[in-house]
Short mmCIF file of C-alpha atoms in Angstrom, two decimals:
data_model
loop_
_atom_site.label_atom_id
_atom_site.label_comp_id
_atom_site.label_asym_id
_atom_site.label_seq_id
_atom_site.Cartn_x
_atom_site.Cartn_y
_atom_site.Cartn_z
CA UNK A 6 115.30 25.00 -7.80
CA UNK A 7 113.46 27.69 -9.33
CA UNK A 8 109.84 26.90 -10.00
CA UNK A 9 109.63 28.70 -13.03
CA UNK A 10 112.87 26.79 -14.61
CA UNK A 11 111.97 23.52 -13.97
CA UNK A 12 110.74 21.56 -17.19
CA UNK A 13 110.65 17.68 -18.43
CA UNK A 14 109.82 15.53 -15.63
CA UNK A 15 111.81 12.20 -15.98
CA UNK A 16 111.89 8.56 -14.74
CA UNK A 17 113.74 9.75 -11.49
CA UNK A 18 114.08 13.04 -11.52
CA UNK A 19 113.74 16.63 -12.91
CA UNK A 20 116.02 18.49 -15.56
CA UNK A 21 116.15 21.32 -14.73
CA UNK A 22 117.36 23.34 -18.35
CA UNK A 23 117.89 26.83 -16.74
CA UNK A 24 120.55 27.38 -14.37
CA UNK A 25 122.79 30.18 -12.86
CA UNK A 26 125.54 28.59 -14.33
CA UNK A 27 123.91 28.25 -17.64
CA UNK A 28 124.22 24.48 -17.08
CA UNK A 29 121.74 22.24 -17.58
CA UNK A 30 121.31 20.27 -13.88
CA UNK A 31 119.64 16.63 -13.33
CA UNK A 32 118.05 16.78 -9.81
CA UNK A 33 117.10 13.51 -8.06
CA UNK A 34 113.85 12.99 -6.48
CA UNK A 35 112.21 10.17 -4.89
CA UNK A 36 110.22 7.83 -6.77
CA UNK A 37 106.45 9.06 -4.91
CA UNK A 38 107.64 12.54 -6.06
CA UNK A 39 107.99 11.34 -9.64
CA UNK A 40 103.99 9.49 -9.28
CA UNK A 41 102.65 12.69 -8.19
CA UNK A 42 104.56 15.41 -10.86
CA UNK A 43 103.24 12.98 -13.59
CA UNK A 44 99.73 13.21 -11.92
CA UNK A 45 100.35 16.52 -11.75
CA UNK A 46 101.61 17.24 -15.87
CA UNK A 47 98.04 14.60 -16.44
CA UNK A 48 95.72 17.87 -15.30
CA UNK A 49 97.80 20.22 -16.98
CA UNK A 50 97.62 18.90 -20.00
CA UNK A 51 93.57 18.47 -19.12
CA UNK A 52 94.13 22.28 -18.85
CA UNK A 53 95.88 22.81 -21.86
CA UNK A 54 93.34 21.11 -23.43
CA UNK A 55 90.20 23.28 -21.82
CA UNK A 56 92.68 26.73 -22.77
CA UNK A 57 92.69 25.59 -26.34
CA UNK A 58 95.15 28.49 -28.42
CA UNK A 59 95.33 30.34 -24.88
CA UNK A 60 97.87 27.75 -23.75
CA UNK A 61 101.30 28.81 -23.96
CA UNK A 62 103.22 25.73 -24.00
CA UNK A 63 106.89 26.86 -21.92
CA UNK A 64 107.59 23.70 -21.08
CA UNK A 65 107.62 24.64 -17.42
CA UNK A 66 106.36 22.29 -14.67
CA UNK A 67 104.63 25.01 -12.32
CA UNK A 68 102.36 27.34 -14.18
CA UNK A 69 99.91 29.62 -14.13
CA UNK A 70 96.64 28.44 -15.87
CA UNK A 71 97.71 29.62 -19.17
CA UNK A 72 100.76 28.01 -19.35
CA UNK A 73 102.70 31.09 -18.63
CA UNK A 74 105.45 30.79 -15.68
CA UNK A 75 104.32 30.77 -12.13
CA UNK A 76 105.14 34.27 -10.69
CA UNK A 77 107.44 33.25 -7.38
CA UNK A 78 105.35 36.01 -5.47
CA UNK A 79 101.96 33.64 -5.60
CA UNK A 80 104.22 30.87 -4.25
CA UNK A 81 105.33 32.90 -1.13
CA UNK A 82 101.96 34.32 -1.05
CA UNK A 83 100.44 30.74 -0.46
CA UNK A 84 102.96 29.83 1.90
CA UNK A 85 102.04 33.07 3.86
CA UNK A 86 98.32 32.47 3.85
CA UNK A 87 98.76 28.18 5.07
CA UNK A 88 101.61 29.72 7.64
CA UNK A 89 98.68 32.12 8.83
CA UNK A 90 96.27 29.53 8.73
CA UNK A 91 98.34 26.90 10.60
CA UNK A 92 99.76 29.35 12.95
CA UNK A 93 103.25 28.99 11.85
CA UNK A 94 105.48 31.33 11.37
CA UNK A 95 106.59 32.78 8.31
CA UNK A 96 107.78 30.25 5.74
CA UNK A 97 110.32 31.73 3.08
CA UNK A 98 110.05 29.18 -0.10
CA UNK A 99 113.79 29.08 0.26
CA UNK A 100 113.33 27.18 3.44
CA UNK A 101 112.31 23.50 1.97
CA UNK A 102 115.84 24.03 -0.12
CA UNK A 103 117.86 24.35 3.63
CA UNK A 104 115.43 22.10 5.27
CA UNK A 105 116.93 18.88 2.28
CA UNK A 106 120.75 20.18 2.70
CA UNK A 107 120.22 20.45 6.23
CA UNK A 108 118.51 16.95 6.46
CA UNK A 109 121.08 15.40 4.03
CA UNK A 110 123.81 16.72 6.19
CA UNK A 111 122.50 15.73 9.36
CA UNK A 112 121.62 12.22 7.76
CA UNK A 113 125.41 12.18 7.03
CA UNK A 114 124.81 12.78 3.52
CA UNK A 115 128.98 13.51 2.11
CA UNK A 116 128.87 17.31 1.69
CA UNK A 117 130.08 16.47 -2.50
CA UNK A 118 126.59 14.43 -2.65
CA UNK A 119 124.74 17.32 -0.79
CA UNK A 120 126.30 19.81 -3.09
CA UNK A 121 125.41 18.37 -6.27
CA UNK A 122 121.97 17.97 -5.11
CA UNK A 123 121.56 21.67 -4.16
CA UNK A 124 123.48 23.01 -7.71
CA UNK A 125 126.32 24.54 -6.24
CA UNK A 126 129.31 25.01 -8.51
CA UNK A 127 131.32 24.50 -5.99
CA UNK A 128 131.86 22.34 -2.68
CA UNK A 129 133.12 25.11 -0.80
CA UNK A 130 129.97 27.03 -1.26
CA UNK A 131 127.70 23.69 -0.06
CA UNK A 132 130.32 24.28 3.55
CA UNK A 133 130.25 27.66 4.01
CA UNK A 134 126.74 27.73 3.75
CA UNK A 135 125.69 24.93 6.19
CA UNK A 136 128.86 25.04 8.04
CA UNK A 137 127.09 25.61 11.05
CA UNK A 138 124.54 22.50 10.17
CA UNK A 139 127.59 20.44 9.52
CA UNK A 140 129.16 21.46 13.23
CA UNK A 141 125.68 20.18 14.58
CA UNK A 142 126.28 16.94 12.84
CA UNK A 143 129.75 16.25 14.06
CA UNK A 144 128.39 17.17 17.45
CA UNK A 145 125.25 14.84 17.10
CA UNK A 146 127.51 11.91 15.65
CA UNK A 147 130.03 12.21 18.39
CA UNK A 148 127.34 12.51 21.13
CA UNK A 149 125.26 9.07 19.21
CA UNK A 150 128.73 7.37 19.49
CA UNK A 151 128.83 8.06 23.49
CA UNK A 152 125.43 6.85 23.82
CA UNK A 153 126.29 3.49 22.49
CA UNK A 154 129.90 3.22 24.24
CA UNK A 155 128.50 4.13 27.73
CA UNK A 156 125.20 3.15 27.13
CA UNK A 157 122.95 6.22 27.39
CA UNK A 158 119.08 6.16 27.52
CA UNK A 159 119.24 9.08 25.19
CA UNK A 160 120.61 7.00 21.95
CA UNK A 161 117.40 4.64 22.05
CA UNK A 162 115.34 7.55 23.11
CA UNK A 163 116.87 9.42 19.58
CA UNK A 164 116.17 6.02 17.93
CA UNK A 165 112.18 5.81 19.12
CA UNK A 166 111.45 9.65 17.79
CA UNK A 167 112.93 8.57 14.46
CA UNK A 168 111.36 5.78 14.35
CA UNK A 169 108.05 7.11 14.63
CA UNK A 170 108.48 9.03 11.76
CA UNK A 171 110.72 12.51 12.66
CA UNK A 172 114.08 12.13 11.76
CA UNK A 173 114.94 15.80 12.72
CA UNK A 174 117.17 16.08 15.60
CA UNK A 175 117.81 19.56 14.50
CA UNK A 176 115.54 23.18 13.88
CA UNK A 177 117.41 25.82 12.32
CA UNK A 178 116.74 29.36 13.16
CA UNK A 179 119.91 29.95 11.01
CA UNK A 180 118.97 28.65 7.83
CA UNK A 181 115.57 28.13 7.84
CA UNK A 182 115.21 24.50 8.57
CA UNK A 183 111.41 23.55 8.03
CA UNK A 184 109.91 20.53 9.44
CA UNK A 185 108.28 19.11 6.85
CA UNK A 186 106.25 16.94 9.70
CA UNK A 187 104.22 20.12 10.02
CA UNK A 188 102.64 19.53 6.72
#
């Protein structure tokens, strides 16, 4: 999603009006997410209220103080100075948008549901893209199903390390799979 496109928060989700397609695009987000962009519009319009006829009212959700569009270079700019910070390595803003599909894949999200999400016009775009994601899964789902049939120490061991809160099996090199846990 692009930062700078994103307008009208909703009760469960984001429209987002400005698409490649030229479609407008409902995106889905989890109810916490929701509580915190509507914290989040509360001090901008505090802000629009302290910038008086300086405010530019776009409608966008991320801004600059003005109201103008965030510029996506301050974005990756931040995300280079908390990777530098944290010792991480470089974190492309891209990489939270393959870190869902990936996780949604891997979660055995259908690839239809996964492709909505992410905007693509079409399915076959969603597969090519995160084919290699979607081999991992069919590996990991075949590999969970041994575990149970013969019993393996690994399936509970898998079931412990997402219980306590990391349901990643999987870090992408490929595709730029961010643990969020790192956060």
């Amino acid at each position: 999603m692009r930062s700078a496109q994103t307008s009208d928060s909703k009760e469960r989700g984001i429209y987002e009006t400005s698409t490649k397609t030229g479609n407008v695009r409902f995106v889905n987000i989890p109810v916490e997410t929701v509580a915190l962009l509507k914290r989040y519009r509360a001090s901008q319009a505090e802000l629009q209220l302290a910038n008086g006829d300086c405010w530019q009212d776009t409608g966008y959700l991320f801004t600059q103080d003005d109201g103008r569009p965030m510029n996506p270079t301050s974005i990756t700019a931040w995300l280079n100075k908390f990777s530098r910070r944290r010792g991480l390595p470089h974190i492309h803003p891209h990489s939270f948008r393959h870190s869902v599909a990936s996780v949604l894949i891997v979660s055995g999200v259908d690839i239809v549901t996964v492709s909505k999400q992410l905007g693509h016009a079409q399915v076959s775009t969603t597969g090519d893209v995160y084919a290699h994601v979607i081999e991992e899964a069919k590996s990991q789902a075949t590999e969970c199903i041994a575990d149970v049939m013969f019993r393996r120490k690994k399936h509970r061991e898998r079931a412990v390390s997402a219980a306590r809160g990391c349901p990643f099996l999987v870090l992408c090199a490929k595709c730029g799979f961010f643990n969020f846990n790192l956060f």
